[in-house]
JSON list of C-alpha atoms in Angstrom, two decimals:
[
{"chain": "A", "resi": 114, "resn": "UNK", "atom": "CA", "xyz": [106.43, -41.91, -12.69]},
{"chain": "A", "resi": 115, "resn": "UNK", "atom": "CA", "xyz": [106.66, -44.58, -15.27]},
{"chain": "A", "resi": 116, "resn": "UNK", "atom": "CA", "xyz": [105.43, -47.82, -14.17]},
{"chain": "A", "resi": 117, "resn": "UNK", "atom": "CA", "xyz": [103.09, -48.66, -12.35]},
{"chain": "A", "resi": 118, "resn": "UNK", "atom": "CA", "xyz": [102.39, -52.37, -10.14]},
{"chain": "A", "resi": 119, "resn": "UNK", "atom": "CA", "xyz": [98.59, -53.26, -9.00]},
{"chain": "A", "resi": 120, "resn": "UNK", "atom": "CA", "xyz": [98.11, -55.66, -6.99]},
{"chain": "A", "resi": 121, "resn": "UNK", "atom": "CA", "xyz": [98.76, -58.79, -9.36]},
{"chain": "A", "resi": 122, "resn": "UNK", "atom": "CA", "xyz": [102.10, -57.56, -9.89]},
{"chain": "A", "resi": 123, "resn": "UNK", "atom": "CA", "xyz": [101.21, -56.78, -13.40]},
{"chain": "A", "resi": 124, "resn": "UNK", "atom": "CA", "xyz": [103.82, -53.59, -13.90]},
{"chain": "A", "resi": 125, "resn": "UNK", "atom": "CA", "xyz": [101.59, -50.51, -15.98]},
{"chain": "A", "resi": 126, "resn": "UNK", "atom": "CA", "xyz": [103.02, -48.02, -18.35]},
{"chain": "A", "resi": 127, "resn": "UNK", "atom": "CA", "xyz": [101.65, -44.80, -16.80]},
{"chain": "A", "resi": 128, "resn": "UNK", "atom": "CA", "xyz": [103.00, -43.28, -20.35]},
{"chain": "A", "resi": 129, "resn": "UNK", "atom": "CA", "xyz": [100.36, -45.52, -22.34]},
{"chain": "A", "resi": 130, "resn": "UNK", "atom": "CA", "xyz": [97.40, -44.29, -20.70]},
{"chain": "A", "resi": 131, "resn": "UNK", "atom": "CA", "xyz": [95.33, -42.01, -23.17]},
{"chain": "A", "resi": 132, "resn": "UNK", "atom": "CA", "xyz": [95.13, -38.69, -21.93]},
{"chain": "A", "resi": 133, "resn": "UNK", "atom": "CA", "xyz": [91.58, -38.44, -23.10]},
{"chain": "A", "resi": 134, "resn": "UNK", "atom": "CA", "xyz": [90.18, -41.09, -19.99]},
{"chain": "A", "resi": 135, "resn": "UNK", "atom": "CA", "xyz": [86.86, -40.70, -19.38]},
{"chain": "A", "resi": 136, "resn": "UNK", "atom": "CA", "xyz": [86.22, -41.55, -16.12]},
{"chain": "A", "resi": 137, "resn": "UNK", "atom": "CA", "xyz": [89.45, -39.97, -14.92]},
{"chain": "A", "resi": 138, "resn": "UNK", "atom": "CA", "xyz": [87.60, -36.78, -15.82]},
{"chain": "A", "resi": 139, "resn": "UNK", "atom": "CA", "xyz": [84.74, -37.49, -14.36]},
{"chain": "A", "resi": 140, "resn": "UNK", "atom": "CA", "xyz": [86.58, -38.40, -10.96]},
{"chain": "A", "resi": 141, "resn": "UNK", "atom": "CA", "xyz": [87.81, -35.52, -11.02]},
{"chain": "A", "resi": 142, "resn": "UNK", "atom": "CA", "xyz": [84.77, -33.68, -11.78]},
{"chain": "A", "resi": 143, "resn": "UNK", "atom": "CA", "xyz": [83.77, -35.27, -8.66]},
{"chain": "A", "resi": 144, "resn": "UNK", "atom": "CA", "xyz": [85.68, -33.32, -7.11]},
{"chain": "A", "resi": 145, "resn": "UNK", "atom": "CA", "xyz": [87.18, -36.74, -5.81]},
{"chain": "A", "resi": 146, "resn": "UNK", "atom": "CA", "xyz": [90.34, -35.39, -5.89]},
{"chain": "A", "resi": 147, "resn": "UNK", "atom": "CA", "xyz": [91.83, -36.34, -2.17]},
{"chain": "A", "resi": 148, "resn": "UNK", "atom": "CA", "xyz": [95.75, -37.69, -2.81]},
{"chain": "A", "resi": 149, "resn": "UNK", "atom": "CA", "xyz": [95.80, -35.92, -6.50]},
{"chain": "A", "resi": 150, "resn": "UNK", "atom": "CA", "xyz": [98.60, -33.97, -7.60]},
{"chain": "A", "resi": 151, "resn": "UNK", "atom": "CA", "xyz": [97.75, -29.85, -7.76]},
{"chain": "A", "resi": 152, "resn": "UNK", "atom": "CA", "xyz": [93.81, -30.99, -6.96]},
{"chain": "A", "resi": 153, "resn": "UNK", "atom": "CA", "xyz": [93.41, -32.15, -3.81]},
{"chain": "A", "resi": 154, "resn": "UNK", "atom": "CA", "xyz": [93.18, -28.44, -1.85]},
{"chain": "A", "resi": 155, "resn": "UNK", "atom": "CA", "xyz": [89.46, -28.00, -0.87]},
{"chain": "A", "resi": 156, "resn": "UNK", "atom": "CA", "xyz": [89.44, -24.76, -3.08]},
{"chain": "A", "resi": 157, "resn": "UNK", "atom": "CA", "xyz": [90.49, -27.11, -6.18]},
{"chain": "A", "resi": 158, "resn": "UNK", "atom": "CA", "xyz": [87.95, -29.81, -5.91]},
{"chain": "A", "resi": 159, "resn": "UNK", "atom": "CA", "xyz": [85.24, -26.86, -5.39]},
{"chain": "A", "resi": 160, "resn": "UNK", "atom": "CA", "xyz": [86.53, -25.63, -8.63]},
{"chain": "A", "resi": 161, "resn": "UNK", "atom": "CA", "xyz": [86.74, -28.97, -10.43]},
{"chain": "A", "resi": 162, "resn": "UNK", "atom": "CA", "xyz": [83.11, -29.65, -9.69]},
{"chain": "A", "resi": 163, "resn": "UNK", "atom": "CA", "xyz": [82.08, -26.35, -10.98]},
{"chain": "A", "resi": 164, "resn": "UNK", "atom": "CA", "xyz": [84.47, -26.21, -14.12]},
{"chain": "A", "resi": 165, "resn": "UNK", "atom": "CA", "xyz": [83.89, -29.94, -14.49]},
{"chain": "A", "resi": 166, "resn": "UNK", "atom": "CA", "xyz": [86.87, -30.75, -16.69]},
{"chain": "A", "resi": 167, "resn": "UNK", "atom": "CA", "xyz": [86.48, -32.81, -19.75]},
{"chain": "A", "resi": 168, "resn": "UNK", "atom": "CA", "xyz": [90.49, -32.36, -21.50]},
{"chain": "A", "resi": 169, "resn": "UNK", "atom": "CA", "xyz": [94.09, -32.18, -20.26]},
{"chain": "A", "resi": 170, "resn": "UNK", "atom": "CA", "xyz": [93.92, -28.69, -21.16]},
{"chain": "A", "resi": 171, "resn": "UNK", "atom": "CA", "xyz": [90.74, -27.40, -18.58]},
{"chain": "A", "resi": 172, "resn": "UNK", "atom": "CA", "xyz": [93.24, -29.01, -15.88]},
{"chain": "A", "resi": 173, "resn": "UNK", "atom": "CA", "xyz": [95.98, -26.99, -16.98]},
{"chain": "A", "resi": 174, "resn": "UNK", "atom": "CA", "xyz": [93.62, -23.88, -17.26]},
{"chain": "A", "resi": 175, "resn": "UNK", "atom": "CA", "xyz": [93.05, -24.44, -13.36]},
{"chain": "A", "resi": 176, "resn": "UNK", "atom": "CA", "xyz": [96.26, -24.72, -12.25]},
{"chain": "A", "resi": 177, "resn": "UNK", "atom": "CA", "xyz": [97.04, -21.72, -13.83]},
{"chain": "A", "resi": 178, "resn": "UNK", "atom": "CA", "xyz": [94.01, -20.46, -12.27]},
{"chain": "A", "resi": 179, "resn": "UNK", "atom": "CA", "xyz": [93.77, -21.40, -9.08]},
{"chain": "A", "resi": 180, "resn": "UNK", "atom": "CA", "xyz": [96.60, -18.49, -7.40]},
{"chain": "A", "resi": 181, "resn": "UNK", "atom": "CA", "xyz": [96.08, -14.96, -5.94]},
{"chain": "A", "resi": 182, "resn": "UNK", "atom": "CA", "xyz": [95.57, -12.72, -8.95]},
{"chain": "A", "resi": 183, "resn": "UNK", "atom": "CA", "xyz": [93.69, -14.49, -11.25]},
{"chain": "A", "resi": 184, "resn": "UNK", "atom": "CA", "xyz": [90.71, -16.11, -9.34]},
{"chain": "A", "resi": 185, "resn": "UNK", "atom": "CA", "xyz": [89.01, -13.38, -10.03]},
{"chain": "A", "resi": 186, "resn": "UNK", "atom": "CA", "xyz": [88.79, -14.68, -13.46]},
{"chain": "A", "resi": 187, "resn": "UNK", "atom": "CA", "xyz": [87.46, -17.99, -12.40]},
{"chain": "A", "resi": 188, "resn": "UNK", "atom": "CA", "xyz": [84.08, -17.36, -12.59]},
{"chain": "A", "resi": 189, "resn": "UNK", "atom": "CA", "xyz": [84.43, -15.67, -15.78]},
{"chain": "A", "resi": 190, "resn": "UNK", "atom": "CA", "xyz": [85.92, -18.75, -17.32]},
{"chain": "A", "resi": 191, "resn": "UNK", "atom": "CA", "xyz": [83.61, -21.35, -15.63]},
{"chain": "A", "resi": 192, "resn": "UNK", "atom": "CA", "xyz": [80.52, -19.50, -17.47]},
{"chain": "A", "resi": 193, "resn": "UNK", "atom": "CA", "xyz": [82.42, -19.28, -20.82]},
{"chain": "A", "resi": 194, "resn": "UNK", "atom": "CA", "xyz": [82.87, -23.35, -20.70]},
{"chain": "A", "resi": 195, "resn": "UNK", "atom": "CA", "xyz": [79.52, -23.37, -20.02]},
{"chain": "A", "resi": 196, "resn": "UNK", "atom": "CA", "xyz": [78.57, -21.62, -22.71]},
{"chain": "A", "resi": 197, "resn": "UNK", "atom": "CA", "xyz": [80.70, -20.12, -25.52]},
{"chain": "A", "resi": 198, "resn": "UNK", "atom": "CA", "xyz": [78.86, -18.26, -27.43]},
{"chain": "A", "resi": 199, "resn": "UNK", "atom": "CA", "xyz": [78.47, -15.96, -24.42]},
{"chain": "A", "resi": 200, "resn": "UNK", "atom": "CA", "xyz": [82.12, -15.64, -24.77]},
{"chain": "A", "resi": 201, "resn": "UNK", "atom": "CA", "xyz": [83.69, -11.94, -26.36]},
{"chain": "A", "resi": 202, "resn": "UNK", "atom": "CA", "xyz": [86.83, -10.98, -27.38]},
{"chain": "A", "resi": 203, "resn": "UNK", "atom": "CA", "xyz": [88.46, -7.10, -27.92]},
{"chain": "A", "resi": 204, "resn": "UNK", "atom": "CA", "xyz": [89.30, -7.12, -31.51]},
{"chain": "A", "resi": 205, "resn": "UNK", "atom": "CA", "xyz": [89.15, -10.22, -33.90]},
{"chain": "A", "resi": 206, "resn": "UNK", "atom": "CA", "xyz": [92.69, -10.84, -33.84]},
{"chain": "A", "resi": 207, "resn": "UNK", "atom": "CA", "xyz": [92.41, -12.32, -30.10]},
{"chain": "A", "resi": 208, "resn": "UNK", "atom": "CA", "xyz": [89.89, -15.16, -30.90]},
{"chain": "A", "resi": 209, "resn": "UNK", "atom": "CA", "xyz": [92.45, -17.56, -32.24]},
{"chain": "A", "resi": 210, "resn": "UNK", "atom": "CA", "xyz": [94.54, -16.76, -29.63]},
{"chain": "A", "resi": 211, "resn": "UNK", "atom": "CA", "xyz": [91.77, -16.81, -25.90]},
{"chain": "A", "resi": 212, "resn": "UNK", "atom": "CA", "xyz": [89.54, -19.07, -27.68]},
{"chain": "A", "resi": 213, "resn": "UNK", "atom": "CA", "xyz": [90.51, -22.12, -25.75]},
{"chain": "A", "resi": 214, "resn": "UNK", "atom": "CA", "xyz": [90.46, -20.54, -22.79]},
{"chain": "A", "resi": 215, "resn": "UNK", "atom": "CA", "xyz": [87.17, -18.69, -22.81]},
{"chain": "A", "resi": 216, "resn": "UNK", "atom": "CA", "xyz": [88.35, -15.06, -24.18]},
{"chain": "A", "resi": 217, "resn": "UNK", "atom": "CA", "xyz": [90.69, -14.89, -20.73]},
{"chain": "A", "resi": 218, "resn": "UNK", "atom": "CA", "xyz": [94.41, -14.14, -20.65]},
{"chain": "A", "resi": 219, "resn": "UNK", "atom": "CA", "xyz": [95.58, -17.75, -18.88]},
{"chain": "A", "resi": 220, "resn": "UNK", "atom": "CA", "xyz": [99.07, -18.23, -19.94]},
{"chain": "A", "resi": 221, "resn": "UNK", "atom": "CA", "xyz": [101.99, -15.88, -20.48]},
{"chain": "A", "resi": 222, "resn": "UNK", "atom": "CA", "xyz": [102.62, -17.93, -23.92]},
{"chain": "A", "resi": 223, "resn": "UNK", "atom": "CA", "xyz": [99.09, -15.77, -25.13]},
{"chain": "A", "resi": 224, "resn": "UNK", "atom": "CA", "xyz": [100.26, -12.17, -24.26]},
{"chain": "A", "resi": 225, "resn": "UNK", "atom": "CA", "xyz": [103.20, -13.02, -26.54]},
{"chain": "A", "resi": 226, "resn": "UNK", "atom": "CA", "xyz": [101.09, -14.32, -29.26]},
{"chain": "A", "resi": 227, "resn": "UNK", "atom": "CA", "xyz": [99.08, -11.58, -28.82]},
{"chain": "A", "resi": 228, "resn": "UNK", "atom": "CA", "xyz": [102.16, -9.39, -29.47]},
{"chain": "A", "resi": 229, "resn": "UNK", "atom": "CA", "xyz": [103.04, -10.90, -32.18]},
{"chain": "A", "resi": 230, "resn": "UNK", "atom": "CA", "xyz": [99.59, -10.81, -34.33]},
{"chain": "A", "resi": 231, "resn": "UNK", "atom": "CA", "xyz": [98.09, -7.48, -33.02]},
{"chain": "A", "resi": 232, "resn": "UNK", "atom": "CA", "xyz": [101.55, -4.81, -32.89]},
{"chain": "A", "resi": 233, "resn": "UNK", "atom": "CA", "xyz": [103.33, -7.70, -35.07]},
{"chain": "A", "resi": 234, "resn": "UNK", "atom": "CA", "xyz": [106.27, -8.20, -32.59]},
{"chain": "A", "resi": 235, "resn": "UNK", "atom": "CA", "xyz": [109.01, -10.61, -33.24]},
{"chain": "A", "resi": 236, "resn": "UNK", "atom": "CA", "xyz": [109.76, -13.42, -30.73]},
{"chain": "A", "resi": 237, "resn": "UNK", "atom": "CA", "xyz": [112.57, -12.01, -29.20]},
{"chain": "A", "resi": 238, "resn": "UNK", "atom": "CA", "xyz": [110.29, -8.55, -29.05]},
{"chain": "A", "resi": 239, "resn": "UNK", "atom": "CA", "xyz": [107.47, -10.19, -27.29]},
{"chain": "A", "resi": 240, "resn": "UNK", "atom": "CA", "xyz": [109.11, -11.93, -24.55]},
{"chain": "A", "resi": 241, "resn": "UNK", "atom": "CA", "xyz": [111.35, -8.63, -24.04]},
{"chain": "A", "resi": 242, "resn": "UNK", "atom": "CA", "xyz": [107.88, -7.49, -23.62]},
{"chain": "A", "resi": 243, "resn": "UNK", "atom": "CA", "xyz": [107.16, -10.30, -21.44]},
{"chain": "A", "resi": 244, "resn": "UNK", "atom": "CA", "xyz": [109.89, -9.73, -19.02]},
{"chain": "A", "resi": 245, "resn": "UNK", "atom": "CA", "xyz": [109.81, -5.83, -18.29]},
{"chain": "A", "resi": 246, "resn": "UNK", "atom": "CA", "xyz": [105.75, -6.13, -17.84]},
{"chain": "A", "resi": 247, "resn": "UNK", "atom": "CA", "xyz": [107.15, -9.18, -15.09]},
{"chain": "A", "resi": 248, "resn": "UNK", "atom": "CA", "xyz": [109.98, -6.95, -13.52]},
{"chain": "A", "resi": 249, "resn": "UNK", "atom": "CA", "xyz": [107.24, -3.63, -13.23]},
{"chain": "A", "resi": 250, "resn": "UNK", "atom": "CA", "xyz": [109.95, -1.59, -14.73]},
{"chain": "A", "resi": 251, "resn": "UNK", "atom": "CA", "xyz": [107.78, 1.05, -15.72]},
{"chain": "A", "resi": 252, "resn": "UNK", "atom": "CA", "xyz": [110.10, 3.34, -18.15]},
{"chain": "A", "resi": 253, "resn": "UNK", "atom": "CA", "xyz": [110.20, 0.27, -20.69]},
{"chain": "A", "resi": 254, "resn": "UNK", "atom": "CA", "xyz": [106.87, -0.59, -20.50]},
{"chain": "A", "resi": 255, "resn": "UNK", "atom": "CA", "xyz": [105.74, 3.44, -21.82]},
{"chain": "A", "resi": 256, "resn": "UNK", "atom": "CA", "xyz": [107.98, 2.45, -24.74]},
{"chain": "A", "resi": 257, "resn": "UNK", "atom": "CA", "xyz": [106.95, -1.03, -25.43]},
{"chain": "A", "resi": 258, "resn": "UNK", "atom": "CA", "xyz": [103.44, 0.12, -25.19]},
{"chain": "A", "resi": 259, "resn": "UNK", "atom": "CA", "xyz": [104.29, 3.47, -27.30]},
{"chain": "A", "resi": 260, "resn": "UNK", "atom": "CA", "xyz": [105.91, 0.33, -29.88]},
{"chain": "A", "resi": 261, "resn": "UNK", "atom": "CA", "xyz": [102.62, -2.06, -29.12]},
{"chain": "A", "resi": 262, "resn": "UNK", "atom": "CA", "xyz": [100.40, 1.40, -30.45]},
{"chain": "A", "resi": 263, "resn": "UNK", "atom": "CA", "xyz": [102.09, 1.93, -33.30]},
{"chain": "A", "resi": 264, "resn": "UNK", "atom": "CA", "xyz": [102.48, -2.00, -34.74]},
{"chain": "A", "resi": 265, "resn": "UNK", "atom": "CA", "xyz": [98.58, -2.64, -34.16]},
{"chain": "A", "resi": 266, "resn": "UNK", "atom": "CA", "xyz": [97.84, 0.55, -36.13]},
{"chain": "A", "resi": 267, "resn": "UNK", "atom": "CA", "xyz": [100.06, -0.53, -39.47]},
{"chain": "A", "resi": 268, "resn": "UNK", "atom": "CA", "xyz": [97.75, -3.95, -38.72]},
{"chain": "A", "resi": 269, "resn": "UNK", "atom": "CA", "xyz": [94.51, -1.97, -39.16]},
{"chain": "A", "resi": 270, "resn": "UNK", "atom": "CA", "xyz": [93.90, -1.38, -34.91]},
{"chain": "A", "resi": 271, "resn": "UNK", "atom": "CA", "xyz": [93.16, 1.56, -33.56]},
{"chain": "A", "resi": 272, "resn": "UNK", "atom": "CA", "xyz": [95.03, 3.24, -31.19]},
{"chain": "A", "resi": 273, "resn": "UNK", "atom": "CA", "xyz": [91.88, 2.80, -28.79]},
{"chain": "A", "resi": 274, "resn": "UNK", "atom": "CA", "xyz": [91.49, -0.85, -29.13]},
{"chain": "A", "resi": 275, "resn": "UNK", "atom": "CA", "xyz": [95.46, -1.31, -29.12]},
{"chain": "A", "resi": 276, "resn": "UNK", "atom": "CA", "xyz": [95.59, 0.89, -25.88]},
{"chain": "A", "resi": 277, "resn": "UNK", "atom": "CA", "xyz": [92.48, -1.58, -24.14]},
{"chain": "A", "resi": 278, "resn": "UNK", "atom": "CA", "xyz": [94.41, -4.63, -25.45]},
{"chain": "A", "resi": 279, "resn": "UNK", "atom": "CA", "xyz": [97.79, -3.48, -24.16]},
{"chain": "A", "resi": 280, "resn": "UNK", "atom": "CA", "xyz": [96.09, -2.49, -20.84]},
{"chain": "A", "resi": 281, "resn": "UNK", "atom": "CA", "xyz": [94.54, -5.90, -20.68]},
{"chain": "A", "resi": 282, "resn": "UNK", "atom": "CA", "xyz": [97.73, -7.56, -21.10]},
{"chain": "A", "resi": 283, "resn": "UNK", "atom": "CA", "xyz": [99.36, -5.24, -17.86]},
{"chain": "A", "resi": 284, "resn": "UNK", "atom": "CA", "xyz": [97.26, -6.10, -15.89]},
{"chain": "A", "resi": 285, "resn": "UNK", "atom": "CA", "xyz": [97.42, -9.99, -16.60]},
{"chain": "A", "resi": 286, "resn": "UNK", "atom": "CA", "xyz": [101.01, -9.07, -15.81]},
{"chain": "A", "resi": 287, "resn": "UNK", "atom": "CA", "xyz": [100.49, -9.03, -11.53]},
{"chain": "A", "resi": 288, "resn": "UNK", "atom": "CA", "xyz": [99.84, -12.84, -11.91]},
{"chain": "A", "resi": 289, "resn": "UNK", "atom": "CA", "xyz": [101.04, -14.32, -15.63]},
{"chain": "A", "resi": 290, "resn": "UNK", "atom": "CA", "xyz": [101.77, -18.33, -15.41]},
{"chain": "A", "resi": 291, "resn": "UNK", "atom": "CA", "xyz": [103.14, -19.65, -18.38]},
{"chain": "A", "resi": 292, "resn": "UNK", "atom": "CA", "xyz": [102.06, -23.06, -19.99]},
{"chain": "A", "resi": 293, "resn": "UNK", "atom": "CA", "xyz": [104.55, -25.32, -20.33]},
{"chain": "A", "resi": 294, "resn": "UNK", "atom": "CA", "xyz": [104.65, -25.38, -16.36]},
{"chain": "A", "resi": 295, "resn": "UNK", "atom": "CA", "xyz": [100.50, -25.60, -16.03]},
{"chain": "A", "resi": 296, "resn": "UNK", "atom": "CA", "xyz": [101.35, -28.74, -18.66]},
{"chain": "A", "resi": 297, "resn": "UNK", "atom": "CA", "xyz": [103.70, -30.90, -16.58]},
{"chain": "A", "resi": 298, "resn": "UNK", "atom": "CA", "xyz": [101.58, -29.82, -13.62]},
{"chain": "A", "resi": 299, "resn": "UNK", "atom": "CA", "xyz": [98.60, -31.17, -14.87]},
{"chain": "A", "resi": 300, "resn": "UNK", "atom": "CA", "xyz": [99.49, -34.35, -16.57]},
{"chain": "A", "resi": 301, "resn": "UNK", "atom": "CA", "xyz": [100.87, -35.72, -13.55]},
{"chain": "A", "resi": 302, "resn": "UNK", "atom": "CA", "xyz": [97.23, -34.36, -11.80]},
{"chain": "A", "resi": 303, "resn": "UNK", "atom": "CA", "xyz": [95.73, -36.77, -15.11]},
{"chain": "A", "resi": 304, "resn": "UNK", "atom": "CA", "xyz": [97.99, -39.74, -14.46]},
{"chain": "A", "resi": 305, "resn": "UNK", "atom": "CA", "xyz": [97.52, -39.38, -10.70]},
{"chain": "A", "resi": 306, "resn": "UNK", "atom": "CA", "xyz": [93.39, -39.05, -11.01]},
{"chain": "A", "resi": 307, "resn": "UNK", "atom": "CA", "xyz": [93.49, -42.24, -13.29]},
{"chain": "A", "resi": 308, "resn": "UNK", "atom": "CA", "xyz": [95.15, -44.32, -10.91]},
{"chain": "A", "resi": 309, "resn": "UNK", "atom": "CA", "xyz": [92.55, -43.72, -8.55]},
{"chain": "A", "resi": 310, "resn": "UNK", "atom": "CA", "xyz": [89.98, -44.45, -10.70]},
{"chain": "A", "resi": 311, "resn": "UNK", "atom": "CA", "xyz": [90.97, -47.82, -11.82]},
{"chain": "A", "resi": 312, "resn": "UNK", "atom": "CA", "xyz": [93.31, -48.37, -9.51]},
{"chain": "A", "resi": 313, "resn": "UNK", "atom": "CA", "xyz": [91.95, -47.15, -5.69]},
{"chain": "A", "resi": 314, "resn": "UNK", "atom": "CA", "xyz": [92.73, -49.88, -3.30]},
{"chain": "A", "resi": 315, "resn": "UNK", "atom": "CA", "xyz": [97.26, -49.73, -5.10]},
{"chain": "A", "resi": 316, "resn": "UNK", "atom": "CA", "xyz": [96.62, -45.67, -4.76]},
{"chain": "A", "resi": 317, "resn": "UNK", "atom": "CA", "xyz": [95.45, -45.43, -1.62]},
{"chain": "A", "resi": 318, "resn": "UNK", "atom": "CA", "xyz": [98.43, -48.01, -0.36]},
{"chain": "A", "resi": 319, "resn": "UNK", "atom": "CA", "xyz": [101.39, -45.64, -1.88]},
{"chain": "A", "resi": 320, "resn": "UNK", "atom": "CA", "xyz": [100.21, -42.65, -0.92]},
{"chain": "A", "resi": 321, "resn": "UNK", "atom": "CA", "xyz": [99.47, -43.83, 2.73]},
{"chain": "A", "resi": 322, "resn": "UNK", "atom": "CA", "xyz": [102.49, -44.49, 2.81]},
{"chain": "A", "resi": 323, "resn": "UNK", "atom": "CA", "xyz": [104.25, -41.29, 1.44]},
{"chain": "A", "resi": 324, "resn": "UNK", "atom": "CA", "xyz": [102.33, -39.48, 3.68]},
{"chain": "A", "resi": 325, "resn": "UNK", "atom": "CA", "xyz": [102.50, -41.83, 7.35]},
{"chain": "A", "resi": 326, "resn": "UNK", "atom": "CA", "xyz": [104.24, -38.65, 9.31]},
{"chain": "A", "resi": 327, "resn": "UNK", "atom": "CA", "xyz": [101.58, -36.11, 8.49]},
{"chain": "A", "resi": 328, "resn": "UNK", "atom": "CA", "xyz": [98.17, -36.83, 10.87]},
{"chain": "A", "resi": 329, "resn": "UNK", "atom": "CA", "xyz": [96.40, -34.68, 9.06]},
{"chain": "A", "resi": 330, "resn": "UNK", "atom": "CA", "xyz": [96.42, -36.09, 5.41]},
{"chain": "A", "resi": 331, "resn": "UNK", "atom": "CA", "xyz": [97.03, -39.64, 6.90]},
{"chain": "A", "resi": 332, "resn": "UNK", "atom": "CA", "xyz": [93.32, -39.15, 8.71]},
{"chain": "A", "resi": 333, "resn": "UNK", "atom": "CA", "xyz": [91.87, -37.64, 5.34]},
{"chain": "A", "resi": 334, "resn": "UNK", "atom": "CA", "xyz": [93.09, -40.29, 3.10]},
{"chain": "A", "resi": 335, "resn": "UNK", "atom": "CA", "xyz": [91.72, -43.03, 5.56]},
{"chain": "A", "resi": 336, "resn": "UNK", "atom": "CA", "xyz": [88.34, -40.99, 5.02]},
{"chain": "A", "resi": 337, "resn": "UNK", "atom": "CA", "xyz": [89.11, -41.30, 1.41]},
{"chain": "A", "resi": 338, "resn": "UNK", "atom": "CA", "xyz": [89.50, -45.53, 2.16]},
{"chain": "A", "resi": 339, "resn": "UNK", "atom": "CA", "xyz": [86.15, -45.16, 3.87]},
{"chain": "A", "resi": 340, "resn": "UNK", "atom": "CA", "xyz": [84.58, -43.66, 1.30]},
{"chain": "A", "resi": 341, "resn": "UNK", "atom": "CA", "xyz": [85.14, -46.01, -1.52]},
{"chain": "A", "resi": 342, "resn": "UNK", "atom": "CA", "xyz": [84.79, -48.61, 0.45]},
{"chain": "A", "resi": 343, "resn": "UNK", "atom": "CA", "xyz": [88.47, -49.95, 0.34]},
{"chain": "A", "resi": 344, "resn": "UNK", "atom": "CA", "xyz": [88.65, -51.88, 4.44]},
{"chain": "A", "resi": 345, "resn": "UNK", "atom": "CA", "xyz": [91.06, -50.09, 6.39]},
{"chain": "A", "resi": 346, "resn": "UNK", "atom": "CA", "xyz": [93.31, -52.94, 8.61]},
{"chain": "A", "resi": 347, "resn": "UNK", "atom": "CA", "xyz": [95.02, -51.37, 12.05]},
{"chain": "A", "resi": 348, "resn": "UNK", "atom": "CA", "xyz": [98.54, -52.55, 11.81]},
{"chain": "A", "resi": 349, "resn": "UNK", "atom": "CA", "xyz": [99.66, -56.08, 13.20]}
]
């Protein structure tokens, strides 16, 4: 997705669109995301209305959290965004890592950063820990837990707090999502939301053309045309 042609024939370079466009975020926050990449399911539309994303990082977190495992944490994330003062951290060293996600582990990169900051792991050690968690390798994880506790103690973190942090990481490992993947998804989500906001006629025309063989989605988009007061003519 690079150039988009509007109804006047003008080419728009989508890469020049600022990812801070207020009107696009307003559309997403209303849940008007039928046709918007990754954000068009009923659950995602509901989450968009509840969370009211105001920046690209909010959309990235939405994409990462809307999975079978982390869905349980969505209410806490919404509460943290609405009231940042309510956010609590297991240890002060976790605040720089978890502040952008309101105290909740959302991304694999955060796991690796915590391993570095709390336990003094190298990047290679942190990545090995992440891999062991993904494979649910109990023998390796017991060894890593011991190394994590030792490293944390050297950094002034008590054994009890280190164990709590490690358990938090273990729980996260069941559904970990890497942020880089979420960023790619979310930028496309924003671009399509921007196009629907500023070029609804062109956006819905192309969307219906792409989904002409799916009767359900076609009807959904036809309903969206009616909602947006765009006249839909019968085939000639």
